[in-house]
Amino acid sequence: MRYVITIAVFLGVLIVGAALYVWFGVYNIAATEPHWSITSSLIEAVRERSIEVRSEDIQVPNLYDPKFTEAALPHYHEMCRLCHGAPEYPPEEFAAGLYPHAPSMTSGDLQKELSDAEIYWIVKHGIKMTGMPAFGPTHKEEELWGLVALVKEIPKMGLEQYRQQIKEMGLTEDMSHGHSHEESEHEHK
Ligand code: HEC
């Protein structure tokens, strides 16, 4: 019986403590305040395993089919590039303030760590509380797989190849995500 009371008191103190912690705003939610390294390691482990487990059974189509990259390039250029960058198009200024940071697509590191199925899962579902959006609700399957193919391709692409593809599709640097095909006079840099 004594043990039960001790545990109950302990739990009670814990709950009240947690409530006071929240109520007095002790936790600093600012993006400018990094996590402790132990918190970061824990979040990373949770993220990695969560994605690994959920992408295990995903069937990957043949990503070499050019229809995929063609379907994806306008989407990449108008959205992903703003946070992750593209060959010689650095991310937008606001992306520097994201926490966690959006990793570079051009360095090739991310591509070494993630399988095709994992990239697909991330792009489709997004990552909670990070700024990485879910594209599944707004994009077709073909476009999602296209984004995977493009993510794999980007570290190997030079500026010229990337620019040429953008030009061929009638995209310009500043266009909004409306898929308009108007040419603008504005040149990059
Ligand atoms: C508003 C900014 C933003 C946009 C737009 C965005 N992302 Fe992200 N993305 C992030 C952030 C932030 C992370 C890091 C999440 C984390 O650390 O858990 C991320 C993570 C990722 C990752 C996982 C990287 C890793 O190392 O685990 C992939 C893959 C990815 N994004 C692909 C894309 C693609 C493809 C697009 C476009 C369809 C896109 N993102 C658009 C912010 C963005």
Short mmCIF file of C-alpha atoms and ligand atoms in Angstrom, two decimals:
data_model
loop_
_atom_site.label_atom_id
_atom_site.label_comp_id
_atom_site.label_asym_id
_atom_site.label_seq_id
_atom_site.Cartn_x
_atom_site.Cartn_y
_atom_site.Cartn_z
CA MET A 1 0.00 0.00 0.00
CA ARG A 2 2.82 2.39 0.92
CA TYR A 3 4.39 1.87 -2.48
CA VAL A 4 1.13 2.72 -4.19
CA ILE A 5 0.86 5.97 -2.21
CA THR A 6 4.50 6.86 -2.93
CA ILE A 7 4.03 6.28 -6.65
CA ALA A 8 0.76 8.24 -6.67
CA VAL A 9 2.41 11.20 -4.88
CA PHE A 10 5.39 11.04 -7.22
CA LEU A 11 3.13 11.06 -10.30
CA GLY A 12 1.06 13.89 -8.83
CA VAL A 13 4.17 16.03 -8.28
CA LEU A 14 5.32 15.23 -11.82
CA ILE A 15 2.00 16.28 -13.36
CA VAL A 16 1.79 19.50 -11.31
CA GLY A 17 5.44 20.24 -12.14
CA ALA A 18 4.79 19.75 -15.86
CA ALA A 19 1.67 21.93 -15.68
CA LEU A 20 3.62 24.74 -13.91
CA TYR A 21 6.43 24.41 -16.45
CA VAL A 22 3.94 24.97 -19.26
CA TRP A 23 1.93 27.67 -17.44
CA PHE A 24 4.94 29.84 -16.60
CA GLY A 25 6.23 29.60 -20.17
CA VAL A 26 9.57 28.18 -19.04
CA TYR A 27 10.15 26.39 -22.34
CA ASN A 28 11.59 28.69 -25.00
CA ILE A 29 9.91 27.78 -28.29
CA ALA A 30 12.01 30.25 -30.33
CA ALA A 31 13.54 28.93 -33.54
CA THR A 32 16.66 30.86 -32.58
CA GLU A 33 17.14 28.72 -29.45
CA PRO A 34 18.71 25.37 -30.47
CA HIS A 35 17.71 22.12 -28.76
CA TRP A 36 20.07 20.55 -26.25
CA SER A 37 22.22 18.00 -28.04
CA ILE A 38 20.48 15.13 -26.23
CA THR A 39 17.08 16.41 -27.41
CA SER A 40 18.39 16.73 -30.98
CA SER A 41 19.77 13.18 -30.90
CA LEU A 42 16.47 11.86 -29.60
CA ILE A 43 14.42 13.70 -32.24
CA GLU A 44 16.79 12.47 -34.94
CA ALA A 45 16.47 8.85 -33.81
CA VAL A 46 12.67 9.17 -33.67
CA ARG A 47 12.57 10.73 -37.15
CA GLU A 48 14.91 8.16 -38.71
CA ARG A 49 13.11 5.13 -37.34
CA SER A 50 9.66 6.56 -38.00
CA ILE A 51 10.53 7.11 -41.67
CA GLU A 52 12.43 3.81 -42.07
CA VAL A 53 9.57 1.75 -40.68
CA ARG A 54 6.91 3.53 -42.72
CA SER A 55 8.75 3.39 -46.04
CA GLU A 56 9.78 -0.28 -45.83
CA ASP A 57 7.01 -1.66 -48.04
CA ILE A 58 6.84 1.11 -50.62
CA GLN A 59 7.30 -0.16 -54.20
CA VAL A 60 9.63 2.12 -56.15
CA PRO A 61 8.82 2.54 -59.88
CA ASN A 62 11.50 2.90 -62.57
CA LEU A 63 12.68 6.42 -61.85
CA TYR A 64 14.80 6.62 -65.01
CA ASP A 65 11.66 7.25 -67.05
CA PRO A 66 12.03 10.93 -68.11
CA LYS A 67 8.27 11.49 -67.61
CA PHE A 68 8.95 11.62 -63.90
CA THR A 69 11.56 14.38 -63.88
CA GLU A 70 9.57 16.35 -66.43
CA ALA A 71 6.49 16.20 -64.22
CA ALA A 72 8.49 17.33 -61.22
CA LEU A 73 10.78 20.10 -62.35
CA PRO A 74 8.22 22.96 -62.23
CA HIS A 75 7.25 21.88 -58.71
CA TYR A 76 10.85 21.61 -57.57
CA HIS A 77 11.79 24.95 -59.01
CA GLU A 78 8.83 26.78 -57.52
CA MET A 79 8.81 25.21 -54.07
CA CYS A 80 11.63 22.92 -52.94
CA ARG A 81 14.31 25.24 -54.31
CA LEU A 82 13.17 28.05 -52.00
CA CYS A 83 14.22 26.07 -48.91
CA HIS A 84 16.65 23.44 -50.26
CA GLY A 85 18.32 25.29 -53.17
CA ALA A 86 19.11 24.08 -56.69
CA PRO A 87 22.33 24.14 -58.75
CA GLU A 88 23.61 27.69 -58.19
CA TYR A 89 20.24 28.89 -56.97
CA PRO A 90 20.80 29.31 -53.25
CA PRO A 91 17.81 28.91 -50.92
CA GLU A 92 15.75 32.05 -50.23
CA GLU A 93 16.76 34.33 -47.38
CA PHE A 94 13.93 33.17 -45.12
CA ALA A 95 15.26 29.58 -45.25
CA ALA A 96 18.29 30.64 -43.19
CA GLY A 97 15.89 31.15 -40.27
CA LEU A 98 14.34 27.69 -40.41
CA TYR A 99 14.97 25.47 -37.40
CA PRO A 100 15.68 22.68 -38.04
CA HIS A 101 17.56 23.79 -41.10
CA ALA A 102 16.47 22.54 -44.54
CA PRO A 103 19.41 20.41 -45.77
CA SER A 104 21.09 21.21 -49.10
CA MET A 105 19.90 19.22 -52.13
CA THR A 106 23.00 19.97 -54.16
CA SER A 107 25.70 18.64 -51.81
CA GLY A 108 24.63 15.01 -52.36
CA ASP A 109 24.82 14.08 -48.64
CA LEU A 110 21.08 13.71 -48.14
CA GLN A 111 20.84 11.45 -51.21
CA LYS A 112 23.48 9.10 -49.77
CA GLU A 113 21.59 8.72 -46.51
CA LEU A 114 18.04 8.22 -47.76
CA SER A 115 16.59 5.46 -49.95
CA ASP A 116 14.21 6.32 -52.82
CA ALA A 117 11.28 5.03 -50.78
CA GLU A 118 12.28 7.19 -47.81
CA ILE A 119 12.56 10.34 -49.96
CA TYR A 120 9.13 9.55 -51.42
CA TRP A 121 7.63 9.08 -47.98
CA ILE A 122 9.11 12.37 -46.71
CA VAL A 123 7.93 14.35 -49.74
CA LYS A 124 4.45 12.83 -49.59
CA HIS A 125 3.88 13.13 -45.85
CA GLY A 126 6.17 15.93 -44.71
CA ILE A 127 7.86 16.08 -41.29
CA LYS A 128 5.94 17.39 -38.29
CA MET A 129 7.07 20.60 -36.60
CA THR A 130 9.96 21.24 -38.96
CA GLY A 131 8.74 23.34 -41.88
CA MET A 132 9.05 20.39 -44.28
CA PRO A 133 5.58 20.37 -45.92
CA ALA A 134 3.56 17.33 -47.02
CA PHE A 135 3.12 17.40 -50.80
CA GLY A 136 0.85 14.34 -50.93
CA PRO A 137 -2.38 16.27 -50.38
CA THR A 138 -1.66 18.61 -53.31
CA HIS A 139 0.32 16.55 -55.83
CA LYS A 140 -0.25 13.52 -58.05
CA GLU A 141 1.62 10.22 -57.58
CA GLU A 142 3.60 10.80 -60.77
CA GLU A 143 4.71 14.22 -59.56
CA LEU A 144 5.73 12.84 -56.17
CA TRP A 145 7.86 10.11 -57.77
CA GLY A 146 9.18 12.75 -60.16
CA LEU A 147 10.36 14.78 -57.20
CA VAL A 148 12.20 11.71 -55.90
CA ALA A 149 13.87 11.23 -59.30
CA LEU A 150 14.82 14.90 -59.39
CA VAL A 151 16.18 14.94 -55.84
CA LYS A 152 18.47 12.06 -56.89
CA GLU A 153 19.49 13.87 -60.07
CA ILE A 154 20.16 17.35 -58.69
CA PRO A 155 23.64 16.85 -57.15
CA LYS A 156 24.86 15.62 -60.55
CA MET A 157 23.34 18.53 -62.47
CA GLY A 158 25.30 21.65 -63.27
CA LEU A 159 23.75 25.09 -63.49
CA GLU A 160 23.64 24.91 -67.26
CA GLN A 161 21.65 21.67 -67.35
CA TYR A 162 19.27 22.85 -64.66
CA ARG A 163 18.74 26.22 -66.33
CA GLN A 164 18.24 24.68 -69.73
CA GLN A 165 15.58 22.35 -68.43
CA ILE A 166 13.83 25.24 -66.72
CA LYS A 167 13.97 27.27 -69.92
CA GLU A 168 12.65 24.39 -72.01
CA MET A 169 9.67 24.24 -69.71
CA GLY A 170 9.07 27.96 -69.99
CA LEU A 171 9.78 28.53 -66.31
CA THR A 172 11.46 31.63 -64.97
CA GLU A 173 13.14 32.24 -61.68
CA ASP A 174 10.48 34.47 -60.18
CA MET A 175 7.27 32.81 -61.22
CA SER A 176 4.80 31.88 -58.58
CA HIS A 177 3.41 28.38 -58.18
CA GLY A 178 0.66 29.00 -60.69
CA HIS A 179 2.24 27.04 -63.56
CA SER A 180 1.98 30.10 -65.77
CA HIS A 181 4.17 29.90 -68.83
CA GLU A 182 4.85 33.61 -69.22
CA GLU A 183 8.44 34.58 -69.85
CA SER A 184 9.85 37.33 -67.69
CA GLU A 185 12.75 39.62 -68.56
CA HIS A 186 14.32 38.98 -65.19
CA GLU A 187 17.59 37.05 -65.41
CA HIS A 188 19.11 35.12 -62.53
CA LYS A 189 21.66 37.38 -60.73
C1 HEC B 1 9.36 25.73 -46.34
C2 HEC B 1 10.62 25.05 -46.52
C3 HEC B 1 10.67 23.74 -47.23
C4 HEC B 1 10.16 23.43 -48.47
C5 HEC B 1 9.38 24.32 -49.41
C6 HEC B 1 10.56 22.07 -48.72
N1 HEC B 1 11.27 21.55 -47.67
FE1 HEC B 1 12.11 19.71 -47.55
N2 HEC B 1 12.72 20.09 -45.65
C7 HEC B 1 12.56 21.30 -45.01
C8 HEC B 1 13.14 21.19 -43.68
C9 HEC B 1 13.18 22.28 -42.64
C10 HEC B 1 13.66 19.88 -43.56
C11 HEC B 1 14.41 19.28 -42.37
C12 HEC B 1 13.47 18.47 -41.52
C13 HEC B 1 14.19 17.78 -40.37
O1 HEC B 1 15.30 18.15 -40.02
O2 HEC B 1 13.61 16.84 -39.84
C14 HEC B 1 13.37 19.22 -44.83
C15 HEC B 1 13.70 17.90 -45.11
C16 HEC B 1 13.57 17.31 -46.35
C17 HEC B 1 14.06 16.00 -46.68
C18 HEC B 1 14.76 15.03 -45.71
C19 HEC B 1 16.20 15.40 -45.59
C20 HEC B 1 16.98 14.56 -44.60
O3 HEC B 1 18.22 14.70 -44.57
O4 HEC B 1 16.38 13.77 -43.85
C21 HEC B 1 13.77 15.78 -48.01
C22 HEC B 1 14.11 14.56 -48.84
C23 HEC B 1 13.09 16.97 -48.48
N3 HEC B 1 13.00 17.88 -47.45
C24 HEC B 1 12.63 17.14 -49.78
C25 HEC B 1 11.90 18.24 -50.20
C26 HEC B 1 11.32 18.37 -51.53
C27 HEC B 1 11.49 17.36 -52.66
C28 HEC B 1 10.62 19.53 -51.55
C29 HEC B 1 9.77 20.09 -52.64
C30 HEC B 1 8.71 19.24 -53.15
C31 HEC B 1 10.80 20.16 -50.25
N4 HEC B 1 11.57 19.35 -49.46
C32 HEC B 1 10.28 21.40 -49.88
C33 HEC B 1 11.97 22.43 -45.51
C34 HEC B 1 11.34 22.55 -46.73
#
